[in-house]
Amino acid sequence: TNYSKEEILQKAKELELEFIHLQFTDIMGVMKNISITIEQLEKALDNEIMFDGSSIDGFVRIEESDMYLRPDLSTFVVFPWTNGSREARMICDVYRPDGTPFDGCPRNTLKRVLKEAEEMGYIMNVGPECEFFLFHTNERGEPTLDTHDNAGYFDLAPVDLGGDARKDMTITLKQMGFEIEASHHEVAQGQHEIDFLYADALATADNIMTFKMAVRIIAQRHGLHATFMPKPKFGINGSGMHINMSLATLDGKNAFYDESDPLKLSKAAYHYLGGIVKHAKAFAAVTNPTINSYKRLVPGYEAPVLIAWSSSNRSPLIRIPAKRGNSTRIELRNPDPSANPYLALAAVLKAGLDGIKNEIEPPAPVCSNVYHMSDEEMKEKGIEGLPTNLYEAIQELSKDEVLKEALGAHIFEKFSDAALLEWSEYSRYVSQWELDRYLRKF
Ligand code: ADP
Ligand code: MG
Ligand code: MG
Ligand code: MG
Ligand code: MG
């Protein structure tokens, strides 16, 4: 809802709110929160709340640390889970003291790329499919890798703690204004998916952040730990966050639909697809930003490995779901829920827009299951693979000027520095796998 300042103040009074949480997201995709008492609300609505940006990961140097929060009034929502105290939140953009948007704020970054799309006559709509695991916690409240489904020999009663928690999550999300389309148990033990209705890209990125927060909180209430880590367990499916996306014209028509095409897809859809294929290697660093992300992107677990598209098959990177008309969309299957949703959508949109601008033709679709394609066949068809680890992905991103422009110099630098640091630590670590392999052998 597009509230005015007066309406928010009025609501706060009516609901007798005590605390307001001002939320924003750092470069790594972690939600940050500054809580103010209700007496400070008017000041917050006048964009006068300041914080020290130097204490936030990847934000700024000490000497330019003063940052201002500008709440987006349309994101005002009351928390349904507080026992007793009455609290609400607003999502904020980060601004410099001189009144310009701070380029280290991922939400500003997405807004900048969305503006570019708008200047080309398009609005981006996105529906994500967030998967996550629910694990038991131990006596000290720490997460384990035990799932509720294999709770053990003694649990004869049909208790599905996970199912109960998921129902509670759905109710909570509905109270927060989400329209839940589906909620189901996923393929792996202890794995779940809750789908909500698509919206414009900015609202969806906000929704993903809110979704993760709500899911974690409700899981905790049920004595469970919810994790959006992409591949918590070896040998079973990891968690993805498929991105279903379409462009609409400014008057709200689906710009990917064209009745006259054999596949009923428009020129814009094909070119967007061409851009996605062209930049896939580079945006992987953003849509799959952790070391662990690449342990999900392996053959055999429903996650994509090859850069190809299909109008039916679910194994390649991109699928065009069968629905047409207003539901005409492209499903991108590599993103995972460890991604910063603002940066992931900015990167993917930029790739698609580049395709439209430069009329990039996509390769021919693949029809067979690409997992079963031989190396020769792949070479012949010119099909390449996604990066196989974070280091490779960062190298690809560094080579891609279009995507660097999408992130902006500040975020690109902080983002790749952090990833390379992560990679160098990981590379030096001696794992159990190596001990098992080599300790006796050599
Ligand atoms: P799957 O068949 O891959 O499991 P789901 O039904 O779980 O797909 O999710 C589909 C998602 O696509 C939902 O979030 C839905 O709201 C979204 N969606 C539907 N139409 C559009 C559209 N035109 N543009 C973007 N997203 C859309
Ligand atoms: Mg789904
Ligand atoms: Mg599904
Ligand atoms: Mg799924
Ligand atoms: Mg899907």
CSV table of C-alpha atoms and ligand atoms in Angstrom, one decimal:
chain,number,residue,atom,x,y,z
A,1,THR,CA,0.0,0.0,0.0
A,2,ASN,CA,1.2,3.5,-0.8
A,3,TYR,CA,0.9,5.2,2.5
A,4,SER,CA,1.5,8.9,3.1
A,5,LYS,CA,3.6,10.1,6.1
A,6,GLU,CA,0.3,11.2,7.8
A,7,GLU,CA,-1.2,7.8,7.3
A,8,ILE,CA,1.8,6.0,8.9
A,9,LEU,CA,1.7,8.3,11.9
A,10,GLN,CA,-2.1,7.7,12.2
A,11,LYS,CA,-1.6,4.0,12.0
A,12,ALA,CA,1.1,4.0,14.6
A,13,LYS,CA,-1.2,5.8,16.9
A,14,GLU,CA,-4.2,3.6,16.2
A,15,LEU,CA,-2.2,0.4,16.6
A,16,GLU,CA,-0.4,1.8,19.7
A,17,LEU,CA,3.0,0.8,18.2
A,18,GLU,CA,5.9,0.9,20.5
A,19,PHE,CA,8.9,0.1,18.2
A,20,ILE,CA,9.7,0.7,14.6
A,21,HIS,CA,12.4,-1.3,12.8
A,22,LEU,CA,14.2,0.4,10.0
A,23,GLN,CA,15.6,-2.3,7.8
A,24,PHE,CA,18.1,-2.4,5.0
A,25,THR,CA,20.3,-5.0,3.3
A,26,ASP,CA,24.1,-5.0,3.1
A,27,ILE,CA,26.1,-6.0,0.1
A,28,MET,CA,26.4,-9.7,1.3
A,29,GLY,CA,22.6,-9.9,1.4
A,30,VAL,CA,22.3,-9.8,5.2
A,31,MET,CA,19.4,-7.8,6.6
A,32,LYS,CA,20.4,-5.0,9.0
A,33,ASN,CA,18.1,-3.3,11.4
A,34,ILE,CA,17.9,-0.1,13.4
A,35,SER,CA,15.1,-0.1,16.0
A,36,ILE,CA,13.7,3.2,17.1
A,37,THR,CA,11.0,4.0,19.7
A,38,ILE,CA,7.7,5.4,18.5
A,39,GLU,CA,8.7,8.9,19.6
A,40,GLN,CA,11.4,8.9,16.8
A,41,LEU,CA,8.9,7.9,14.1
A,42,GLU,CA,8.3,11.4,12.8
A,43,LYS,CA,12.0,12.0,12.5
A,44,ALA,CA,12.4,8.7,10.6
A,45,LEU,CA,9.6,9.7,8.2
A,46,ASP,CA,11.5,13.0,7.6
A,47,ASN,CA,14.5,10.9,6.6
A,48,GLU,CA,16.5,12.2,9.5
A,49,ILE,CA,17.7,8.9,11.0
A,50,MET,CA,21.4,8.6,10.7
A,51,PHE,CA,23.7,5.6,11.3
A,52,ASP,CA,27.4,4.8,11.2
A,53,GLY,CA,28.0,3.1,7.8
A,54,SER,CA,31.5,2.1,8.7
A,55,SER,CA,30.3,-0.6,11.0
A,56,ILE,CA,28.4,-2.3,8.1
A,57,ASP,CA,30.2,-5.0,6.0
A,58,GLY,CA,31.4,-3.6,2.7
A,59,PHE,CA,29.9,-0.2,3.2
A,60,VAL,CA,32.3,2.7,3.5
A,61,ARG,CA,35.5,4.1,4.9
A,62,ILE,CA,35.5,5.7,8.4
A,63,GLU,CA,35.9,9.2,7.0
A,64,GLU,CA,32.6,9.0,5.1
A,65,SER,CA,30.6,7.0,7.5
A,66,ASP,CA,27.5,9.1,8.1
A,67,MET,CA,24.6,7.6,6.3
A,68,TYR,CA,20.9,8.4,6.3
A,69,LEU,CA,18.0,6.0,6.1
A,70,ARG,CA,15.0,6.9,3.9
A,71,PRO,CA,12.1,4.6,4.7
A,72,ASP,CA,10.0,3.4,1.8
A,73,LEU,CA,6.5,4.0,3.2
A,74,SER,CA,5.0,1.3,1.0
A,75,THR,CA,6.9,-1.4,2.9
A,76,PHE,CA,5.3,-0.5,6.3
A,77,VAL,CA,4.1,-3.8,7.9
A,78,VAL,CA,3.3,-4.8,11.5
A,79,PHE,CA,5.1,-7.8,12.9
A,80,PRO,CA,2.7,-10.6,13.6
A,81,TRP,CA,5.0,-12.6,15.9
A,82,THR,CA,5.8,-10.2,18.7
A,83,ASN,CA,4.3,-11.5,22.0
A,84,GLY,CA,2.9,-8.4,23.7
A,85,SER,CA,4.9,-5.6,22.3
A,86,ARG,CA,3.6,-3.8,19.2
A,87,GLU,CA,6.2,-3.5,16.5
A,88,ALA,CA,6.3,-2.6,12.8
A,89,ARG,CA,9.0,-2.2,10.2
A,90,MET,CA,9.8,-0.2,7.1
A,91,ILE,CA,12.5,-1.0,4.5
A,92,CYS,CA,14.9,1.8,3.8
A,93,ASP,CA,17.2,3.1,1.1
A,94,VAL,CA,20.6,4.4,2.2
A,95,TYR,CA,21.5,8.0,1.4
A,96,ARG,CA,24.6,10.2,1.8
A,97,PRO,CA,24.5,13.3,3.9
A,98,ASP,CA,24.4,15.4,0.7
A,99,GLY,CA,21.1,13.8,-0.2
A,100,THR,CA,22.4,11.5,-3.0
A,101,PRO,CA,21.6,7.8,-3.1
A,102,PHE,CA,24.5,5.8,-1.6
A,103,ASP,CA,26.0,3.5,-4.3
A,104,GLY,CA,26.9,0.8,-1.8
A,105,CYS,CA,23.2,0.2,-1.1
A,106,PRO,CA,21.9,-2.8,-3.0
A,107,ARG,CA,18.3,-1.5,-3.0
A,108,ASN,CA,19.5,1.7,-4.7
A,109,THR,CA,21.4,-0.5,-7.2
A,110,LEU,CA,18.3,-2.5,-8.2
A,111,LYS,CA,16.3,0.8,-8.5
A,112,ARG,CA,18.9,2.2,-10.9
A,113,VAL,CA,18.7,-0.8,-13.2
A,114,LEU,CA,14.9,-0.8,-13.0
A,115,LYS,CA,14.9,2.8,-14.1
A,116,GLU,CA,17.0,1.8,-17.1
A,117,ALA,CA,14.3,-0.8,-17.9
A,118,GLU,CA,11.6,1.8,-17.5
A,119,GLU,CA,13.4,4.2,-19.9
A,120,MET,CA,13.3,1.3,-22.4
A,121,GLY,CA,9.5,0.9,-21.8
A,122,TYR,CA,9.6,-2.1,-19.4
A,123,ILE,CA,8.6,-3.1,-15.9
A,124,MET,CA,10.2,-6.3,-14.5
A,125,ASN,CA,7.9,-8.8,-12.8
A,126,VAL,CA,9.4,-11.5,-10.7
A,127,GLY,CA,8.1,-14.6,-8.8
A,128,PRO,CA,10.7,-16.5,-6.8
A,129,GLU,CA,10.6,-20.1,-5.5
A,130,CYS,CA,12.5,-20.1,-2.3
A,131,GLU,CA,13.5,-23.5,-1.0
A,132,PHE,CA,14.9,-24.1,2.5
A,133,PHE,CA,15.7,-26.9,5.0
A,134,LEU,CA,14.2,-27.3,8.5
A,135,PHE,CA,16.6,-28.9,10.9
A,136,HIS,CA,16.3,-29.8,14.5
A,137,THR,CA,18.1,-27.8,17.1
A,138,ASN,CA,20.0,-29.5,20.0
A,139,GLU,CA,19.6,-29.0,23.7
A,140,ARG,CA,21.7,-25.8,23.5
A,141,GLY,CA,19.5,-24.5,20.7
A,142,GLU,CA,22.2,-24.9,18.1
A,143,PRO,CA,21.2,-26.2,14.6
A,144,THR,CA,21.9,-29.8,13.7
A,145,LEU,CA,21.6,-31.6,10.4
A,146,ASP,CA,18.8,-33.8,11.6
A,147,THR,CA,15.5,-33.4,9.8
A,148,HIS,CA,12.1,-33.9,11.2
A,149,ASP,CA,11.3,-36.6,8.6
A,150,ASN,CA,13.8,-39.0,9.8
A,151,ALA,CA,13.3,-38.2,13.4
A,152,GLY,CA,14.2,-41.8,14.3
A,153,TYR,CA,12.8,-45.2,15.3
A,154,PHE,CA,10.8,-44.1,18.2
A,155,ASP,CA,8.7,-41.5,16.4
A,156,LEU,CA,5.8,-43.8,15.4
A,157,ALA,CA,3.1,-41.1,15.7
A,158,PRO,CA,2.6,-39.2,12.4
A,159,VAL,CA,4.1,-36.0,13.7
A,160,ASP,CA,5.5,-33.8,11.0
A,161,LEU,CA,7.0,-30.9,12.9
A,162,GLY,CA,8.1,-29.4,9.6
A,163,GLY,CA,4.6,-29.5,8.2
A,164,ASP,CA,3.2,-27.7,11.2
A,165,ALA,CA,6.0,-25.1,11.0
A,166,ARG,CA,5.3,-24.5,7.4
A,167,LYS,CA,1.6,-24.0,8.0
A,168,ASP,CA,2.4,-21.5,10.6
A,169,MET,CA,4.9,-19.7,8.2
A,170,THR,CA,2.1,-19.5,5.6
A,171,ILE,CA,-0.3,-18.0,8.1
A,172,THR,CA,2.3,-15.5,9.3
A,173,LEU,CA,3.3,-14.5,5.7
A,174,LYS,CA,-0.4,-13.9,4.9
A,175,GLN,CA,-0.8,-11.7,7.9
A,176,MET,CA,2.1,-9.7,6.5
A,177,GLY,CA,0.4,-9.2,3.2
A,178,PHE,CA,1.8,-12.0,1.1
A,179,GLU,CA,-0.3,-13.9,-1.3
A,180,ILE,CA,0.8,-17.5,-1.0
A,181,GLU,CA,0.3,-19.5,-4.2
A,182,ALA,CA,1.6,-22.9,-2.9
A,183,SER,CA,3.5,-24.4,-0.1
A,184,HIS,CA,4.9,-27.9,-0.2
A,185,HIS,CA,7.4,-30.4,1.0
A,186,GLU,CA,10.4,-30.6,-1.5
A,187,VAL,CA,12.2,-33.6,-2.9
A,188,ALA,CA,14.9,-33.9,-0.1
A,189,GLN,CA,14.2,-34.9,3.5
A,190,GLY,CA,13.4,-31.8,5.6
A,191,GLN,CA,13.3,-29.5,2.5
A,192,HIS,CA,10.4,-27.2,1.9
A,193,GLU,CA,9.2,-24.6,-0.6
A,194,ILE,CA,6.7,-21.7,-0.1
A,195,ASP,CA,5.7,-19.8,-3.3
A,196,PHE,CA,4.2,-16.4,-3.3
A,197,LEU,CA,2.6,-14.3,-6.0
A,198,TYR,CA,4.9,-12.4,-8.4
A,199,ALA,CA,5.2,-8.7,-8.2
A,200,ASP,CA,7.5,-6.0,-9.6
A,201,ALA,CA,11.1,-6.7,-9.0
A,202,LEU,CA,11.7,-4.2,-6.2
A,203,ALA,CA,8.7,-5.5,-4.2
A,204,THR,CA,9.8,-9.1,-4.8
A,205,ALA,CA,13.3,-8.4,-3.6
A,206,ASP,CA,11.8,-6.8,-0.5
A,207,ASN,CA,9.5,-9.8,-0.1
A,208,ILE,CA,12.4,-12.3,-0.3
A,209,MET,CA,14.2,-10.5,2.5
A,210,THR,CA,11.0,-10.4,4.6
A,211,PHE,CA,10.2,-14.0,3.7
A,212,LYS,CA,13.6,-15.3,5.0
A,213,MET,CA,13.2,-13.3,8.2
A,214,ALA,CA,9.7,-14.6,8.9
A,215,VAL,CA,10.6,-18.2,8.0
A,216,ARG,CA,13.6,-18.2,10.4
A,217,ILE,CA,11.6,-16.7,13.2
A,218,ILE,CA,8.7,-19.1,12.9
A,219,ALA,CA,11.0,-22.1,12.6
A,220,GLN,CA,12.7,-21.1,15.8
A,221,ARG,CA,9.2,-20.9,17.5
A,222,HIS,CA,8.8,-24.6,16.6
A,223,GLY,CA,12.3,-25.6,17.9
A,224,LEU,CA,13.6,-25.9,14.4
A,225,HIS,CA,16.4,-24.1,12.4
A,226,ALA,CA,15.5,-22.9,8.9
A,227,THR,CA,18.5,-22.6,6.6
A,228,PHE,CA,18.7,-21.0,3.2
A,229,MET,CA,22.2,-22.4,2.8
A,230,PRO,CA,22.3,-23.8,-0.8
A,231,LYS,CA,23.6,-27.3,-0.1
A,232,PRO,CA,23.6,-28.2,3.5
A,233,LYS,CA,23.9,-32.0,2.9
A,234,PHE,CA,26.0,-34.0,0.5
A,235,GLY,CA,24.1,-36.5,-1.6
A,236,ILE,CA,20.7,-34.9,-1.6
A,237,ASN,CA,19.1,-32.0,-3.4
A,238,GLY,CA,20.2,-28.5,-2.5
A,239,SER,CA,18.0,-25.4,-2.1
A,240,GLY,CA,17.4,-23.2,-5.1
A,241,MET,CA,15.6,-20.0,-5.6
A,242,HIS,CA,14.3,-20.2,-9.2
A,243,ILE,CA,13.6,-16.8,-10.6
A,244,ASN,CA,10.4,-16.6,-12.7
A,245,MET,CA,10.5,-13.3,-14.6
A,246,SER,CA,8.8,-11.4,-17.3
A,247,LEU,CA,8.8,-7.9,-18.7
A,248,ALA,CA,5.6,-5.9,-18.9
A,249,THR,CA,5.0,-2.8,-21.0
A,250,LEU,CA,4.4,0.4,-19.0
A,251,ASP,CA,0.6,-0.1,-19.6
A,252,GLY,CA,0.8,-3.5,-18.0
A,253,LYS,CA,0.8,-5.9,-21.0
A,254,ASN,CA,3.1,-9.0,-20.9
A,255,ALA,CA,5.9,-8.0,-23.3
A,256,PHE,CA,7.1,-11.6,-23.7
A,257,TYR,CA,3.9,-12.9,-25.3
A,258,ASP,CA,3.4,-12.9,-29.0
A,259,GLU,CA,0.4,-14.8,-30.5
A,260,SER,CA,2.0,-15.0,-33.9
A,261,ASP,CA,5.3,-16.8,-33.0
A,262,PRO,CA,5.4,-20.6,-33.1
A,263,LEU,CA,6.3,-20.7,-29.4
A,264,LYS,CA,4.2,-17.6,-28.8
A,265,LEU,CA,7.2,-15.7,-27.6
A,266,SER,CA,7.9,-12.1,-28.6
A,267,LYS,CA,11.1,-10.7,-30.1
A,268,ALA,CA,11.8,-9.0,-26.8
A,269,ALA,CA,11.5,-12.4,-25.0
A,270,TYR,CA,14.0,-14.1,-27.4
A,271,HIS,CA,16.5,-11.2,-27.1
A,272,TYR,CA,16.1,-11.1,-23.3
A,273,LEU,CA,16.8,-14.8,-23.4
A,274,GLY,CA,19.9,-14.2,-25.6
A,275,GLY,CA,21.2,-11.7,-23.0
A,276,ILE,CA,20.6,-14.1,-20.1
A,277,VAL,CA,22.5,-16.9,-22.0
A,278,LYS,CA,25.3,-14.5,-22.9
A,279,HIS,CA,25.9,-13.2,-19.4
A,280,ALA,CA,25.0,-16.3,-17.4
A,281,LYS,CA,28.6,-17.2,-16.5
A,282,ALA,CA,29.2,-13.7,-15.1
A,283,PHE,CA,25.9,-13.2,-13.1
A,284,ALA,CA,26.5,-16.6,-11.5
A,285,ALA,CA,28.8,-14.9,-9.0
A,286,VAL,CA,25.8,-12.8,-7.9
A,287,THR,CA,23.0,-15.4,-8.1
A,288,ASN,CA,25.3,-18.0,-6.6
A,289,PRO,CA,27.5,-16.0,-4.3
A,290,THR,CA,28.9,-18.6,-1.8
A,291,ILE,CA,31.5,-21.4,-1.9
A,292,ASN,CA,28.7,-23.7,-1.0
A,293,SER,CA,26.5,-22.5,-4.0
A,294,TYR,CA,28.6,-24.5,-6.4
A,295,LYS,CA,28.1,-27.7,-4.5
A,296,ARG,CA,24.5,-27.5,-5.5
A,297,LEU,CA,25.2,-26.8,-9.2
A,298,VAL,CA,26.3,-30.4,-10.0
A,299,PRO,CA,24.6,-33.1,-12.1
A,300,GLY,CA,21.9,-35.3,-10.7
A,301,TYR,CA,20.1,-33.1,-8.2
A,302,GLU,CA,17.7,-31.0,-10.3
A,303,ALA,CA,20.1,-28.1,-10.4
A,304,PRO,CA,21.4,-26.7,-13.7
A,305,VAL,CA,24.9,-27.2,-14.8
A,306,LEU,CA,24.8,-26.2,-18.5
A,307,ILE,CA,23.9,-22.9,-20.1
A,308,ALA,CA,21.0,-23.9,-22.3
A,309,TRP,CA,17.3,-23.3,-22.5
A,310,SER,CA,14.3,-25.4,-23.2
A,311,SER,CA,10.6,-24.8,-23.6
A,312,SER,CA,9.7,-27.9,-21.7
A,313,ASN,CA,12.6,-29.8,-20.1
A,314,ARG,CA,13.4,-28.9,-16.5
A,315,SER,CA,17.1,-29.8,-16.6
A,316,PRO,CA,18.7,-26.8,-18.4
A,317,LEU,CA,19.5,-23.4,-16.9
A,318,ILE,CA,16.4,-21.8,-18.4
A,319,ARG,CA,13.0,-23.1,-18.9
A,320,ILE,CA,10.0,-21.4,-20.5
A,321,PRO,CA,7.0,-22.7,-18.6
A,322,ALA,CA,4.1,-23.7,-20.8
A,323,LYS,CA,1.7,-20.9,-19.6
A,324,ARG,CA,1.2,-18.0,-22.1
A,325,GLY,CA,-0.8,-14.8,-22.2
A,326,ASN,CA,-0.2,-12.8,-19.0
A,327,SER,CA,1.7,-15.7,-17.5
A,328,THR,CA,4.4,-15.8,-20.2
A,329,ARG,CA,7.7,-16.0,-18.4
A,330,ILE,CA,11.2,-17.2,-18.3
A,331,GLU,CA,12.3,-19.4,-15.4
A,332,LEU,CA,16.0,-19.1,-14.4
A,333,ARG,CA,17.0,-22.1,-12.4
A,334,ASN,CA,20.5,-21.5,-11.1
A,335,PRO,CA,19.9,-18.8,-8.4
A,336,ASP,CA,20.0,-20.0,-4.8
A,337,PRO,CA,18.6,-18.3,-1.7
A,338,SER,CA,22.0,-17.3,-0.4
A,339,ALA,CA,22.0,-14.6,-3.1
A,340,ASN,CA,21.4,-10.9,-2.3
A,341,PRO,CA,18.0,-10.6,-4.0
A,342,TYR,CA,18.5,-6.9,-4.9
A,343,LEU,CA,21.8,-7.5,-6.6
A,344,ALA,CA,20.7,-10.8,-8.2
A,345,LEU,CA,17.7,-9.2,-9.8
A,346,ALA,CA,19.7,-6.2,-10.9
A,347,ALA,CA,22.3,-8.4,-12.5
A,348,VAL,CA,19.9,-10.7,-14.3
A,349,LEU,CA,17.7,-7.8,-15.5
A,350,LYS,CA,20.8,-6.0,-16.9
A,351,ALA,CA,21.8,-9.2,-18.8
A,352,GLY,CA,18.3,-9.4,-20.3
A,353,LEU,CA,18.2,-5.7,-21.2
A,354,ASP,CA,21.6,-6.0,-22.9
A,355,GLY,CA,20.1,-8.8,-25.0
A,356,ILE,CA,17.1,-6.5,-26.0
A,357,LYS,CA,19.4,-3.5,-26.7
A,358,ASN,CA,21.8,-5.4,-28.9
A,359,GLU,CA,19.2,-7.8,-30.3
A,360,ILE,CA,21.1,-10.9,-29.1
A,361,GLU,CA,19.7,-14.0,-30.6
A,362,PRO,CA,19.5,-17.0,-28.2
A,363,PRO,CA,21.0,-20.3,-29.2
A,364,ALA,CA,18.6,-23.1,-30.4
A,365,PRO,CA,16.6,-24.6,-27.6
A,366,VAL,CA,17.6,-28.1,-26.3
A,367,CYS,CA,14.9,-30.6,-26.1
A,368,SER,CA,16.6,-33.7,-24.6
A,369,ASN,CA,17.7,-34.0,-21.0
A,370,VAL,CA,21.0,-32.1,-21.1
A,371,TYR,CA,22.4,-34.3,-18.3
A,372,HIS,CA,22.6,-37.1,-20.8
A,373,MET,CA,24.4,-35.1,-23.5
A,374,SER,CA,27.9,-36.2,-24.3
A,375,ASP,CA,30.8,-33.8,-24.3
A,376,GLU,CA,31.1,-34.0,-28.0
A,377,GLU,CA,27.4,-33.3,-28.5
A,378,MET,CA,27.8,-30.3,-26.2
A,379,LYS,CA,30.8,-28.9,-28.1
A,380,GLU,CA,29.0,-29.4,-31.4
A,381,LYS,CA,26.0,-27.5,-30.1
A,382,GLY,CA,28.2,-24.8,-28.5
A,383,ILE,CA,26.7,-25.4,-25.1
A,384,GLU,CA,28.9,-24.3,-22.2
A,385,GLY,CA,28.8,-24.9,-18.5
A,386,LEU,CA,28.2,-22.6,-15.6
A,387,PRO,CA,31.2,-21.7,-13.5
A,388,THR,CA,32.1,-24.7,-11.3
A,389,ASN,CA,33.3,-22.7,-8.3
A,390,LEU,CA,33.2,-19.2,-6.8
A,391,TYR,CA,36.7,-18.3,-8.0
A,392,GLU,CA,35.8,-19.0,-11.6
A,393,ALA,CA,32.6,-17.1,-11.2
A,394,ILE,CA,34.3,-14.0,-9.9
A,395,GLN,CA,36.8,-14.2,-12.8
A,396,GLU,CA,33.9,-14.3,-15.3
A,397,LEU,CA,32.2,-11.4,-13.5
A,398,SER,CA,35.4,-9.4,-13.7
A,399,LYS,CA,35.5,-9.8,-17.5
A,400,ASP,CA,31.9,-8.7,-18.0
A,401,GLU,CA,31.6,-4.9,-18.3
A,402,VAL,CA,27.9,-4.9,-18.7
A,403,LEU,CA,27.4,-6.7,-15.4
A,404,LYS,CA,30.0,-4.6,-13.6
A,405,GLU,CA,28.0,-1.6,-14.7
A,406,ALA,CA,24.9,-3.2,-13.2
A,407,LEU,CA,26.5,-3.5,-9.8
A,408,GLY,CA,28.4,-0.2,-10.0
A,409,ALA,CA,32.1,0.2,-9.2
A,410,HIS,CA,31.6,0.4,-5.4
A,411,ILE,CA,29.6,-2.8,-5.0
A,412,PHE,CA,31.6,-4.8,-7.7
A,413,GLU,CA,34.8,-4.0,-5.8
A,414,LYS,CA,33.5,-4.9,-2.3
A,415,PHE,CA,31.6,-7.9,-3.6
A,416,SER,CA,34.5,-9.4,-5.5
A,417,ASP,CA,37.0,-8.6,-2.7
A,418,ALA,CA,34.8,-10.4,-0.2
A,419,ALA,CA,34.4,-13.4,-2.5
A,420,LEU,CA,38.1,-13.7,-3.2
A,421,LEU,CA,38.9,-13.5,0.5
A,422,GLU,CA,36.4,-16.3,1.1
A,423,TRP,CA,37.9,-18.4,-1.7
A,424,SER,CA,41.5,-18.0,-0.4
A,425,GLU,CA,40.4,-19.1,3.1
A,426,TYR,CA,38.5,-22.0,1.8
A,427,SER,CA,41.4,-23.1,-0.5
A,428,ARG,CA,43.8,-23.2,2.4
A,429,TYR,CA,41.5,-25.2,4.7
A,430,VAL,CA,42.3,-28.9,5.0
A,431,SER,CA,38.9,-30.8,5.0
A,432,GLN,CA,37.8,-34.1,6.3
A,433,TRP,CA,37.4,-35.3,2.7
A,434,GLU,CA,41.2,-34.8,2.1
A,435,LEU,CA,42.1,-36.6,5.3
A,436,ASP,CA,39.8,-39.5,4.4
A,437,ARG,CA,41.4,-39.7,0.9
A,438,TYR,CA,45.1,-39.1,1.6
A,439,LEU,CA,46.0,-39.7,5.3
A,440,ARG,CA,46.5,-43.5,4.8
A,441,LYS,CA,47.3,-43.5,1.1
A,442,PHE,CA,50.4,-41.4,1.2
B,1,ADP,P1,7.4,-24.3,-10.8
B,1,ADP,O1,6.4,-24.9,-11.9
B,1,ADP,O2,8.7,-24.1,-11.4
B,1,ADP,O3,7.4,-25.2,-9.6
B,1,ADP,P2,5.9,-22.4,-9.3
B,1,ADP,O4,4.5,-22.6,-9.6
B,1,ADP,O5,6.4,-23.0,-8.0
B,1,ADP,O6,6.8,-22.9,-10.5
B,1,ADP,O7,6.2,-20.8,-9.2
B,1,ADP,C1,5.9,-20.0,-10.3
B,1,ADP,C2,6.2,-18.5,-9.9
B,1,ADP,O8,6.1,-17.7,-11.1
B,1,ADP,C3,5.2,-17.9,-8.9
B,1,ADP,O9,5.9,-17.1,-7.9
B,1,ADP,C4,4.3,-17.1,-9.8
B,1,ADP,O10,3.7,-16.0,-9.1
B,1,ADP,C5,5.3,-16.6,-10.8
B,1,ADP,N1,4.7,-16.0,-12.0
B,1,ADP,C6,3.6,-16.3,-12.6
B,1,ADP,N2,3.4,-15.5,-13.7
B,1,ADP,C7,4.4,-14.7,-13.8
B,1,ADP,C8,4.8,-13.6,-14.7
B,1,ADP,N3,4.1,-13.2,-15.7
B,1,ADP,N4,6.0,-13.0,-14.4
B,1,ADP,C9,6.8,-13.3,-13.4
B,1,ADP,N5,6.5,-14.3,-12.5
B,1,ADP,C10,5.3,-15.0,-12.7
B,2,MG,MG,7.9,-24.5,-7.5
B,3,MG,MG,8.5,-27.3,-8.2
B,4,MG,MG,11.2,-26.4,-6.0
B,5,MG,MG,10.6,-23.8,-10.6
